[in-house]
Amino acid sequence: MLRKISQFSFFVLWGRLALSERFKVLTPKEHVVAILNQAVVLECSFTVSEELPLGNVVINWQRDENREVVHSYYYGKDQLSKQNPHYSGKTSLFPEEFKNGNASLRLEGVNPEHSGVYLCYVGNARKGDNGTITVVLAAFYNEPRLIIKQEPCGTSLMFESSGYPNADISWYIGDNKDVSFLSNTSYQQDADGLYTIQSVVEVNNLKYNTTCNFVLRNAVVNQTISRSFTLITEGCETSMSKPHYINLTNYIVGSILMIISLAVLLCLYKYFKANNREVIVPSSL
Ligand SMILES: *[C@@H]1O[C@H](CO)[C@@H](O)[C@H](O)[C@H]1NC(C)=O
Ligand SMILES: *[C@@H]1O[C@H](CO)[C@@H](O)[C@H](O)[C@H]1NC(C)=O
Ligand SMILES: *[C@@H]1O[C@H](CO)[C@@H](O)[C@H](O)[C@H]1NC(C)=O
Ligand SMILES: *[C@@H]1O[C@H](CO)[C@@H](O)[C@H](O)[C@H]1NC(C)=O
Ligand SMILES: *[C@@H]1O[C@H](CO)[C@@H](O)[C@H](O)[C@H]1NC(C)=O
């Protein structure tokens, strides 16, 4: 009942002040990128004219999808009784800028609930105009943590990083050979809305020194993280066959030495035996 009366007086006061077609509301940007937990300004401007005295101005920011109230201003002050709790204590206008036709909204502590389409309505109680702007949420990815797992005949490379939204991942091995199709990337959303990305690639039969490179790209904020590193490896086959080769050489050399030694011993034995006989024979005679 009380609300009906106040709505009625609202119309009595301003109902006569119909705005002409010249009155326009503009949202200069189609979308704005908001960084998680930071503040963002949703720009909106309106035609300044005597048709709309600032004392009569109605500014209403709503979500376009469901008409949730984000921030309202009329009767010369903020009216937040119908504000959606997701926006409680986080929104403000720039009243000192109204005279310049500025109805922009500042939103603080941006979280995933805040991404979507916003409607900026400016007018009087009877007539007005509106524009829309889309809030795109983003968070820069942090420095990736790299894990290299060495297996008997292969290597598993993995990194982990958190940000928003999902990023594109590429892997390159050796001469910039794209091996992304071999990788396995999983995404997990944390309580604060961030995505934690884990990307794994298995590489086998690495030749000596191999340069590996991964690229993480968050297109929304134009962020690119590219990290490369070199795996220094002796190679599976070489390290396995080398001891064999050494053993075989040792065996052959050892055998030859043994045969030579035996031959020399045999010769010496025969020589001494022959000498002895020659010596012995005359002496026995
Ligand atoms: C309105 O004013 C605020 C604060 O000075 C500014 O950040 C914003 O860009 C202005 N918006 C327009 C549409 O001029
Ligand atoms: C927004 O303005 C358009 C015309 O510019 C109008 O058709 C539409 O009904 C308005 N929407 C709201 C919610 O005021
Ligand atoms: C990727 O990882 C998941 C979970 O670890 C596993 O179930 C899946 O088979 C893997 N896919 C490939 C192509 O390796
Ligand atoms: C591999 O890298 C190491 C250290 O940089 C270097 O000493 C070695 O010569 C390299 N081996 C090859 C086959 O390039
Ligand atoms: C994104 O970054 C690249 C290189 O850092 C730059 O050339 C390009 O202009 C940037 N694009 C945008 C939309 O900021």
mmCIF file of C-alpha atoms and ligand atoms in Angstrom:
data_model
loop_
_atom_site.group_PDB
_atom_site.id
_atom_site.type_symbol
_atom_site.label_atom_id
_atom_site.label_comp_id
_atom_site.label_asym_id
_atom_site.label_seq_id
_atom_site.Cartn_x
_atom_site.Cartn_y
_atom_site.Cartn_z
ATOM 1 C CA MET A 1 0.000 0.000 0.000
ATOM 2 C CA LEU A 2 2.755 2.385 1.026
ATOM 3 C CA ARG A 3 4.690 1.423 -2.106
ATOM 4 C CA LYS A 4 1.682 2.159 -4.303
ATOM 5 C CA ILE A 5 1.333 5.630 -2.827
ATOM 6 C CA SER A 6 5.010 6.404 -3.303
ATOM 7 C CA GLN A 7 4.893 5.105 -6.904
ATOM 8 C CA PHE A 8 1.818 7.253 -7.459
ATOM 9 C CA SER A 9 3.489 10.426 -6.156
ATOM 10 C CA PHE A 10 6.526 9.521 -8.297
ATOM 11 C CA PHE A 11 4.364 9.673 -11.421
ATOM 12 C CA VAL A 12 2.468 12.802 -10.331
ATOM 13 C CA LEU A 13 5.738 14.602 -9.775
ATOM 14 C CA TRP A 14 7.514 13.575 -13.007
ATOM 15 C CA GLY A 15 4.839 12.088 -15.214
ATOM 16 C CA ARG A 16 4.363 15.333 -17.079
ATOM 17 C CA LEU A 17 8.013 15.579 -17.973
ATOM 18 C CA ALA A 18 8.030 13.319 -21.027
ATOM 19 C CA LEU A 19 11.435 13.279 -22.706
ATOM 20 C CA SER A 20 11.823 14.000 -26.389
ATOM 21 C CA GLU A 21 13.388 11.623 -28.913
ATOM 22 C CA ARG A 22 16.602 13.602 -28.615
ATOM 23 C CA PHE A 23 17.265 12.066 -25.227
ATOM 24 C CA LYS A 24 19.647 9.132 -25.594
ATOM 25 C CA VAL A 25 21.564 6.755 -23.363
ATOM 26 C CA LEU A 26 24.870 5.408 -24.684
ATOM 27 C CA THR A 27 27.097 2.600 -23.502
ATOM 28 C CA PRO A 28 30.324 3.338 -25.416
ATOM 29 C CA LYS A 29 31.845 -0.099 -24.891
ATOM 30 C CA GLU A 30 30.114 -3.314 -25.853
ATOM 31 C CA HIS A 31 32.012 -5.212 -23.188
ATOM 32 C CA VAL A 32 34.438 -4.541 -20.383
ATOM 33 C CA VAL A 33 36.994 -6.966 -18.941
ATOM 34 C CA ALA A 34 36.875 -7.148 -15.153
ATOM 35 C CA ILE A 35 39.766 -8.669 -13.231
ATOM 36 C CA LEU A 36 38.738 -11.013 -10.412
ATOM 37 C CA ASN A 37 38.582 -9.264 -6.995
ATOM 38 C CA GLN A 38 39.385 -5.876 -8.539
ATOM 39 C CA ALA A 39 37.176 -2.906 -9.397
ATOM 40 C CA VAL A 40 35.711 -2.087 -12.799
ATOM 41 C CA VAL A 41 33.797 0.901 -14.228
ATOM 42 C CA LEU A 42 30.791 0.116 -16.438
ATOM 43 C CA GLU A 43 30.547 3.166 -18.673
ATOM 44 C CA CYS A 44 27.186 4.725 -19.498
ATOM 45 C CA SER A 45 26.341 8.262 -20.579
ATOM 46 C CA PHE A 46 23.157 10.224 -21.295
ATOM 47 C CA THR A 47 22.155 13.414 -23.125
ATOM 48 C CA VAL A 48 22.352 16.419 -20.816
ATOM 49 C CA SER A 49 19.319 18.665 -21.357
ATOM 50 C CA GLU A 50 16.919 20.934 -19.513
ATOM 51 C CA GLU A 51 14.222 18.362 -20.182
ATOM 52 C CA LEU A 52 15.801 16.245 -17.470
ATOM 53 C CA PRO A 53 16.720 18.342 -14.429
ATOM 54 C CA LEU A 54 19.276 16.415 -12.359
ATOM 55 C CA GLY A 55 16.894 16.512 -9.386
ATOM 56 C CA ASN A 56 14.513 14.332 -11.388
ATOM 57 C CA VAL A 57 17.007 11.897 -12.809
ATOM 58 C CA VAL A 58 16.396 8.169 -12.436
ATOM 59 C CA ILE A 59 19.388 5.905 -12.964
ATOM 60 C CA ASN A 60 18.780 2.202 -12.770
ATOM 61 C CA TRP A 61 21.434 -0.446 -13.334
ATOM 62 C CA GLN A 62 20.029 -3.959 -13.746
ATOM 63 C CA ARG A 63 21.127 -7.360 -14.971
ATOM 64 C CA ASP A 64 19.680 -7.830 -18.442
ATOM 65 C CA GLU A 65 19.195 -11.603 -18.046
ATOM 66 C CA ASN A 66 16.931 -11.568 -14.981
ATOM 67 C CA ARG A 67 16.308 -7.878 -14.150
ATOM 68 C CA GLU A 68 18.096 -8.207 -10.791
ATOM 69 C CA VAL A 69 18.673 -4.708 -9.393
ATOM 70 C CA VAL A 70 22.355 -3.796 -9.331
ATOM 71 C CA HIS A 71 22.068 -0.128 -8.313
ATOM 72 C CA SER A 72 19.217 2.427 -8.326
ATOM 73 C CA TYR A 73 19.253 6.193 -7.917
ATOM 74 C CA TYR A 74 16.194 8.497 -7.710
ATOM 75 C CA TYR A 75 14.798 11.236 -5.446
ATOM 76 C CA GLY A 76 18.360 12.573 -5.540
ATOM 77 C CA LYS A 77 19.987 9.647 -3.762
ATOM 78 C CA ASP A 78 20.961 5.952 -3.965
ATOM 79 C CA GLN A 79 18.024 3.591 -3.431
ATOM 80 C CA LEU A 80 19.388 0.195 -2.501
ATOM 81 C CA SER A 81 16.482 -1.551 -0.770
ATOM 82 C CA LYS A 82 15.835 -3.768 -3.827
ATOM 83 C CA GLN A 83 19.488 -4.298 -4.645
ATOM 84 C CA ASN A 84 20.492 -7.922 -5.228
ATOM 85 C CA PRO A 85 22.692 -9.175 -2.331
ATOM 86 C CA HIS A 86 25.499 -10.073 -4.806
ATOM 87 C CA TYR A 87 26.041 -6.335 -5.217
ATOM 88 C CA SER A 88 25.622 -5.265 -1.608
ATOM 89 C CA GLY A 89 28.286 -2.724 -0.612
ATOM 90 C CA LYS A 90 30.062 -3.119 -3.972
ATOM 91 C CA THR A 91 28.440 -0.530 -6.232
ATOM 92 C CA SER A 92 28.604 3.263 -6.568
ATOM 93 C CA LEU A 93 27.756 5.954 -9.115
ATOM 94 C CA PHE A 94 29.620 9.210 -9.715
ATOM 95 C CA PRO A 95 27.010 11.859 -8.665
ATOM 96 C CA GLU A 96 29.474 14.695 -9.274
ATOM 97 C CA GLU A 97 29.624 13.530 -12.910
ATOM 98 C CA PHE A 98 25.834 13.503 -13.534
ATOM 99 C CA LYS A 99 26.011 17.078 -14.832
ATOM 100 C CA ASN A 100 28.305 15.772 -17.609
ATOM 101 C CA GLY A 101 25.812 13.071 -18.509
ATOM 102 C CA ASN A 102 27.838 10.366 -16.816
ATOM 103 C CA ALA A 103 25.815 7.511 -15.287
ATOM 104 C CA SER A 104 28.738 5.056 -15.083
ATOM 105 C CA LEU A 105 28.734 2.402 -12.391
ATOM 106 C CA ARG A 106 31.734 1.365 -10.359
ATOM 107 C CA LEU A 107 31.704 -2.263 -9.237
ATOM 108 C CA GLU A 108 34.220 -3.458 -6.666
ATOM 109 C CA GLY A 109 35.429 -6.927 -5.696
ATOM 110 C CA VAL A 110 34.372 -8.534 -8.964
ATOM 111 C CA ASN A 111 33.546 -12.248 -8.716
ATOM 112 C CA PRO A 112 32.141 -14.863 -11.147
ATOM 113 C CA GLU A 113 28.540 -13.950 -10.168
ATOM 114 C CA HIS A 114 29.111 -10.544 -11.720
ATOM 115 C CA SER A 115 29.860 -11.636 -15.278
ATOM 116 C CA GLY A 116 27.018 -11.067 -17.717
ATOM 117 C CA VAL A 117 24.984 -8.337 -19.399
ATOM 118 C CA TYR A 118 24.078 -5.097 -17.622
ATOM 119 C CA LEU A 119 21.332 -2.651 -18.550
ATOM 120 C CA CYS A 120 21.860 1.036 -17.835
ATOM 121 C CA TYR A 121 18.570 2.946 -17.745
ATOM 122 C CA VAL A 122 18.492 6.751 -17.435
ATOM 123 C CA GLY A 123 15.430 8.941 -17.621
ATOM 124 C CA ASN A 124 12.700 10.291 -15.464
ATOM 125 C CA ALA A 125 9.939 8.263 -13.889
ATOM 126 C CA ARG A 126 8.003 8.111 -17.158
ATOM 127 C CA LYS A 127 10.380 7.887 -20.028
ATOM 128 C CA GLY A 128 13.994 7.169 -20.607
ATOM 129 C CA ASP A 129 16.458 5.253 -22.636
ATOM 130 C CA ASN A 130 18.866 2.430 -21.952
ATOM 131 C CA GLY A 131 22.009 0.748 -23.141
ATOM 132 C CA THR A 132 23.740 -2.554 -22.384
ATOM 133 C CA ILE A 133 27.275 -3.523 -21.520
ATOM 134 C CA THR A 134 28.715 -7.004 -20.918
ATOM 135 C CA VAL A 135 31.098 -7.713 -18.057
ATOM 136 C CA VAL A 136 33.674 -10.354 -18.977
ATOM 137 C CA LEU A 137 35.505 -11.775 -15.980
ATOM 138 C CA ALA A 138 39.205 -12.599 -16.165
ATOM 139 C CA ALA A 139 42.184 -13.356 -13.945
ATOM 140 C CA PHE A 140 45.820 -13.441 -15.028
ATOM 141 C CA TYR A 141 47.444 -16.868 -14.835
ATOM 142 C CA ASN A 142 50.187 -17.163 -12.238
ATOM 143 C CA GLU A 143 53.734 -18.428 -12.831
ATOM 144 C CA PRO A 144 53.397 -22.087 -13.862
ATOM 145 C CA ARG A 145 54.861 -24.777 -11.618
ATOM 146 C CA LEU A 146 56.779 -27.295 -13.723
ATOM 147 C CA ILE A 147 57.164 -30.969 -12.826
ATOM 148 C CA ILE A 148 59.401 -33.301 -14.854
ATOM 149 C CA LYS A 149 59.067 -37.015 -14.182
ATOM 150 C CA GLN A 150 61.826 -39.247 -15.538
ATOM 151 C CA GLU A 151 60.675 -42.764 -16.316
ATOM 152 C CA PRO A 152 62.916 -45.673 -17.501
ATOM 153 C CA CYS A 153 62.454 -45.004 -21.229
ATOM 154 C CA GLY A 154 60.314 -41.843 -21.325
ATOM 155 C CA THR A 155 59.717 -38.503 -19.701
ATOM 156 C CA SER A 156 56.514 -36.948 -18.450
ATOM 157 C CA LEU A 157 56.340 -33.134 -18.466
ATOM 158 C CA MET A 158 53.642 -31.331 -16.499
ATOM 159 C CA PHE A 159 52.801 -27.810 -15.416
ATOM 160 C CA GLU A 160 50.114 -26.251 -13.247
ATOM 161 C CA SER A 161 48.786 -22.683 -13.134
ATOM 162 C CA SER A 162 45.611 -20.848 -12.028
ATOM 163 C CA GLY A 163 43.635 -18.074 -13.715
ATOM 164 C CA TYR A 164 40.341 -17.288 -15.464
ATOM 165 C CA PRO A 165 38.777 -18.193 -17.852
ATOM 166 C CA ASN A 166 40.106 -21.422 -19.425
ATOM 167 C CA ALA A 167 43.378 -20.907 -21.255
ATOM 168 C CA ASP A 168 44.670 -22.398 -24.512
ATOM 169 C CA ILE A 169 47.672 -24.676 -24.035
ATOM 170 C CA SER A 170 50.289 -25.701 -26.616
ATOM 171 C CA TRP A 171 53.364 -27.896 -26.294
ATOM 172 C CA TYR A 172 56.401 -27.896 -28.605
ATOM 173 C CA ILE A 173 59.293 -30.388 -28.579
ATOM 174 C CA GLY A 174 62.627 -30.199 -30.372
ATOM 175 C CA ASP A 175 62.566 -28.000 -33.466
ATOM 176 C CA ASN A 176 59.265 -26.358 -32.486
ATOM 177 C CA LYS A 177 57.338 -29.490 -33.360
ATOM 178 C CA ASP A 178 53.768 -29.015 -32.138
ATOM 179 C CA VAL A 179 52.916 -31.985 -29.902
ATOM 180 C CA SER A 180 49.823 -30.428 -28.319
ATOM 181 C CA PHE A 181 47.705 -33.295 -29.622
ATOM 182 C CA LEU A 182 49.699 -35.628 -27.344
ATOM 183 C CA SER A 183 49.014 -33.556 -24.250
ATOM 184 C CA ASN A 184 46.313 -33.996 -21.677
ATOM 185 C CA THR A 185 44.985 -30.834 -20.034
ATOM 186 C CA SER A 186 42.512 -30.849 -17.171
ATOM 187 C CA TYR A 187 40.683 -27.890 -15.646
ATOM 188 C CA GLN A 188 39.378 -27.649 -12.117
ATOM 189 C CA GLN A 189 37.392 -24.746 -10.681
ATOM 190 C CA ASP A 190 38.389 -23.608 -7.189
ATOM 191 C CA ALA A 191 36.071 -22.185 -4.538
ATOM 192 C CA ASP A 192 36.990 -18.619 -5.574
ATOM 193 C CA GLY A 193 36.011 -19.335 -9.190
ATOM 194 C CA LEU A 194 39.548 -19.622 -10.581
ATOM 195 C CA TYR A 195 40.493 -22.452 -12.919
ATOM 196 C CA THR A 196 43.522 -24.533 -12.019
ATOM 197 C CA ILE A 197 44.967 -26.018 -15.191
ATOM 198 C CA GLN A 198 47.140 -29.131 -15.272
ATOM 199 C CA SER A 199 48.704 -30.071 -18.565
ATOM 200 C CA VAL A 200 50.720 -33.249 -19.118
ATOM 201 C CA VAL A 201 52.670 -34.475 -22.137
ATOM 202 C CA GLU A 202 54.587 -37.756 -22.374
ATOM 203 C CA VAL A 203 57.716 -37.775 -24.526
ATOM 204 C CA ASN A 204 59.546 -40.943 -25.508
ATOM 205 C CA ASN A 205 62.798 -41.731 -27.350
ATOM 206 C CA LEU A 206 64.342 -38.345 -26.632
ATOM 207 C CA LYS A 207 67.519 -37.686 -28.591
ATOM 208 C CA TYR A 208 70.352 -36.255 -26.489
ATOM 209 C CA ASN A 209 69.435 -32.644 -25.660
ATOM 210 C CA THR A 210 65.813 -31.758 -26.356
ATOM 211 C CA THR A 211 64.294 -28.295 -26.020
ATOM 212 C CA CYS A 212 60.731 -28.339 -24.716
ATOM 213 C CA ASN A 213 58.392 -25.368 -24.748
ATOM 214 C CA PHE A 214 54.864 -24.776 -23.505
ATOM 215 C CA VAL A 215 52.633 -21.771 -24.180
ATOM 216 C CA LEU A 216 49.634 -20.756 -22.089
ATOM 217 C CA ARG A 217 47.319 -18.136 -23.552
ATOM 218 C CA ASN A 218 44.480 -16.293 -21.803
ATOM 219 C CA ALA A 219 42.891 -14.518 -24.763
ATOM 220 C CA VAL A 220 40.487 -12.373 -22.687
ATOM 221 C CA VAL A 221 43.357 -10.406 -21.113
ATOM 222 C CA ASN A 222 45.823 -11.006 -23.956
ATOM 223 C CA GLN A 223 48.178 -12.842 -21.597
ATOM 224 C CA THR A 224 50.772 -15.222 -23.008
ATOM 225 C CA ILE A 225 53.108 -17.263 -20.816
ATOM 226 C CA SER A 226 55.803 -19.088 -22.790
ATOM 227 C CA ARG A 227 58.439 -21.144 -20.973
ATOM 228 C CA SER A 228 61.122 -23.333 -22.509
ATOM 229 C CA PHE A 229 63.704 -25.646 -21.004
ATOM 230 C CA THR A 230 66.231 -28.237 -22.208
ATOM 231 C CA LEU A 231 66.255 -31.863 -21.159
ATOM 232 C CA ILE A 232 69.811 -33.219 -21.168
ATOM 233 C CA THR A 233 69.705 -36.960 -21.555
ATOM 234 C CA GLU A 234 72.169 -39.684 -22.435
ATOM 235 C CA GLY A 235 69.573 -41.599 -24.428
ATOM 236 C CA CYS A 236 68.182 -44.976 -23.452
ATOM 237 C CA GLU A 237 69.921 -47.259 -25.961
ATOM 238 C CA THR A 238 73.433 -45.830 -25.683
ATOM 239 C CA SER A 239 73.635 -46.089 -21.921
ATOM 240 C CA MET A 240 72.386 -49.681 -22.114
ATOM 241 C CA SER A 241 74.796 -50.927 -24.858
ATOM 242 C CA LYS A 242 77.930 -49.135 -23.717
ATOM 243 C CA PRO A 243 78.698 -51.432 -20.743
ATOM 244 C CA HIS A 244 78.083 -54.468 -23.016
ATOM 245 C CA TYR A 245 80.630 -53.215 -25.494
ATOM 246 C CA ILE A 246 83.177 -52.552 -22.742
ATOM 247 C CA ASN A 247 82.577 -56.021 -21.237
ATOM 248 C CA LEU A 248 82.995 -57.721 -24.618
ATOM 249 C CA THR A 249 86.244 -55.856 -25.315
ATOM 250 C CA ASN A 250 87.546 -56.736 -21.872
ATOM 251 C CA TYR A 251 86.567 -60.357 -22.438
ATOM 252 C CA ILE A 252 88.261 -60.566 -25.844
ATOM 253 C CA VAL A 253 91.382 -58.717 -24.691
ATOM 254 C CA GLY A 254 91.464 -60.859 -21.550
ATOM 255 C CA SER A 255 91.124 -64.043 -23.555
ATOM 256 C CA ILE A 256 93.866 -63.060 -26.010
ATOM 257 C CA LEU A 257 96.165 -62.143 -23.119
ATOM 258 C CA MET A 258 95.429 -65.476 -21.473
ATOM 259 C CA ILE A 259 96.146 -67.437 -24.696
ATOM 260 C CA ILE A 260 99.391 -65.504 -25.207
ATOM 261 C CA SER A 261 100.384 -66.115 -21.586
ATOM 262 C CA LEU A 262 99.632 -69.839 -21.895
ATOM 263 C CA ALA A 263 101.566 -70.032 -25.170
ATOM 264 C CA VAL A 264 104.568 -68.262 -23.594
ATOM 265 C CA LEU A 265 104.401 -70.531 -20.547
ATOM 266 C CA LEU A 266 104.193 -73.589 -22.792
ATOM 267 C CA CYS A 267 107.204 -72.423 -24.840
ATOM 268 C CA LEU A 268 109.192 -71.662 -21.709
ATOM 269 C CA TYR A 269 108.291 -75.029 -20.230
ATOM 270 C CA LYS A 270 109.311 -76.804 -23.434
ATOM 271 C CA TYR A 271 112.529 -74.794 -23.667
ATOM 272 C CA PHE A 272 113.541 -75.502 -20.094
ATOM 273 C CA LYS A 273 112.526 -79.115 -20.413
ATOM 274 C CA ALA A 274 114.642 -79.486 -23.593
ATOM 275 C CA ASN A 275 117.598 -77.681 -21.938
ATOM 276 C CA ASN A 276 117.267 -79.759 -18.828
ATOM 277 C CA ARG A 277 117.261 -82.924 -20.851
ATOM 278 C CA GLU A 278 120.321 -81.810 -22.752
ATOM 279 C CA VAL A 279 122.041 -80.891 -19.524
ATOM 280 C CA ILE A 280 120.737 -83.862 -17.670
ATOM 281 C CA VAL A 281 121.572 -86.340 -20.364
ATOM 282 C CA PRO A 282 125.319 -85.614 -20.490
ATOM 283 C CA SER A 283 125.545 -85.373 -16.728
ATOM 284 C CA SER A 284 123.808 -88.666 -16.292
ATOM 285 C CA LEU A 285 126.142 -90.222 -18.664
HETATM 286 C C1 LIG B 1 32.339 8.769 -15.715
HETATM 287 O O1 LIG B 1 33.208 9.167 -14.674
HETATM 288 C C2 LIG B 1 34.072 8.186 -14.167
HETATM 289 C C3 LIG B 1 34.834 8.737 -12.975
HETATM 290 O O2 LIG B 1 35.467 9.944 -13.288
HETATM 291 C C4 LIG B 1 34.987 7.745 -15.288
HETATM 292 O O3 LIG B 1 35.841 6.688 -14.843
HETATM 293 C C5 LIG B 1 34.168 7.252 -16.457
HETATM 294 O O4 LIG B 1 35.025 6.928 -17.531
HETATM 295 C C6 LIG B 1 33.160 8.293 -16.892
HETATM 296 N N1 LIG B 1 32.300 7.698 -17.892
HETATM 297 C C7 LIG B 1 31.970 8.302 -19.027
HETATM 298 C C8 LIG B 1 31.061 7.554 -19.916
HETATM 299 O O5 LIG B 1 32.427 9.393 -19.323
HETATM 300 C C1 LIG B 2 15.510 -0.147 -23.606
HETATM 301 O O1 LIG B 2 15.346 0.741 -24.682
HETATM 302 C C2 LIG B 2 14.702 0.198 -25.827
HETATM 303 C C3 LIG B 2 14.685 1.227 -26.904
HETATM 304 O O2 LIG B 2 15.877 1.953 -26.936
HETATM 305 C C4 LIG B 2 13.317 -0.279 -25.438
HETATM 306 O O3 LIG B 2 12.716 -0.911 -26.535
HETATM 307 C C5 LIG B 2 13.382 -1.229 -24.247
HETATM 308 O O4 LIG B 2 12.081 -1.543 -23.812
HETATM 309 C C6 LIG B 2 14.139 -0.601 -23.117
HETATM 310 N N1 LIG B 2 14.283 -1.567 -22.060
HETATM 311 C C7 LIG B 2 14.118 -1.236 -20.782
HETATM 312 C C8 LIG B 2 14.271 -2.353 -19.806
HETATM 313 O O5 LIG B 2 13.900 -0.105 -20.411
HETATM 314 C C1 LIG B 3 43.872 -37.685 -19.724
HETATM 315 O O1 LIG B 3 43.840 -37.802 -18.309
HETATM 316 C C2 LIG B 3 42.677 -38.413 -17.812
HETATM 317 C C3 LIG B 3 42.734 -38.360 -16.298
HETATM 318 O O2 LIG B 3 44.024 -38.473 -15.803
HETATM 319 C C4 LIG B 3 42.583 -39.837 -18.332
HETATM 320 O O3 LIG B 3 41.418 -40.446 -17.870
HETATM 321 C C5 LIG B 3 42.590 -39.790 -19.847
HETATM 322 O O4 LIG B 3 42.598 -41.093 -20.352
HETATM 323 C C6 LIG B 3 43.791 -39.051 -20.372
HETATM 324 N N1 LIG B 3 43.690 -38.901 -21.827
HETATM 325 C C7 LIG B 3 44.738 -39.066 -22.634
HETATM 326 C C8 LIG B 3 44.489 -38.830 -24.088
HETATM 327 O O5 LIG B 3 45.854 -39.345 -22.224
HETATM 328 C C1 LIG B 4 74.057 -31.360 -24.324
HETATM 329 O O1 LIG B 4 74.172 -30.272 -23.446
HETATM 330 C C2 LIG B 4 75.320 -30.323 -22.601
HETATM 331 C C3 LIG B 4 75.255 -29.191 -21.611
HETATM 332 O O2 LIG B 4 74.823 -28.005 -22.201
HETATM 333 C C4 LIG B 4 76.545 -30.230 -23.469
HETATM 334 O O3 LIG B 4 77.709 -30.317 -22.655
HETATM 335 C C5 LIG B 4 76.536 -31.382 -24.461
HETATM 336 O O4 LIG B 4 77.629 -31.260 -25.346
HETATM 337 C C6 LIG B 4 75.240 -31.399 -25.256
HETATM 338 N N1 LIG B 4 75.198 -32.618 -26.063
HETATM 339 C C7 LIG B 4 74.817 -32.619 -27.352
HETATM 340 C C8 LIG B 4 74.825 -33.953 -28.024
HETATM 341 O O5 LIG B 4 74.511 -31.591 -27.939
HETATM 342 C C1 LIG B 5 48.069 -8.526 -27.429
HETATM 343 O O1 LIG B 5 49.474 -8.633 -27.244
HETATM 344 C C2 LIG B 5 50.212 -8.587 -28.458
HETATM 345 C C3 LIG B 5 51.658 -8.860 -28.124
HETATM 346 O O2 LIG B 5 51.976 -8.654 -26.789
HETATM 347 C C4 LIG B 5 49.991 -7.226 -29.112
HETATM 348 O O3 LIG B 5 50.686 -7.202 -30.329
HETATM 349 C C5 LIG B 5 48.494 -7.031 -29.370
HETATM 350 O O4 LIG B 5 48.266 -5.753 -29.898
HETATM 351 C C6 LIG B 5 47.714 -7.195 -28.093
HETATM 352 N N1 LIG B 5 46.288 -7.148 -28.383
HETATM 353 C C7 LIG B 5 45.430 -6.525 -27.614
HETATM 354 C C8 LIG B 5 44.005 -6.591 -28.054
HETATM 355 O O5 LIG B 5 45.776 -5.903 -26.608
#
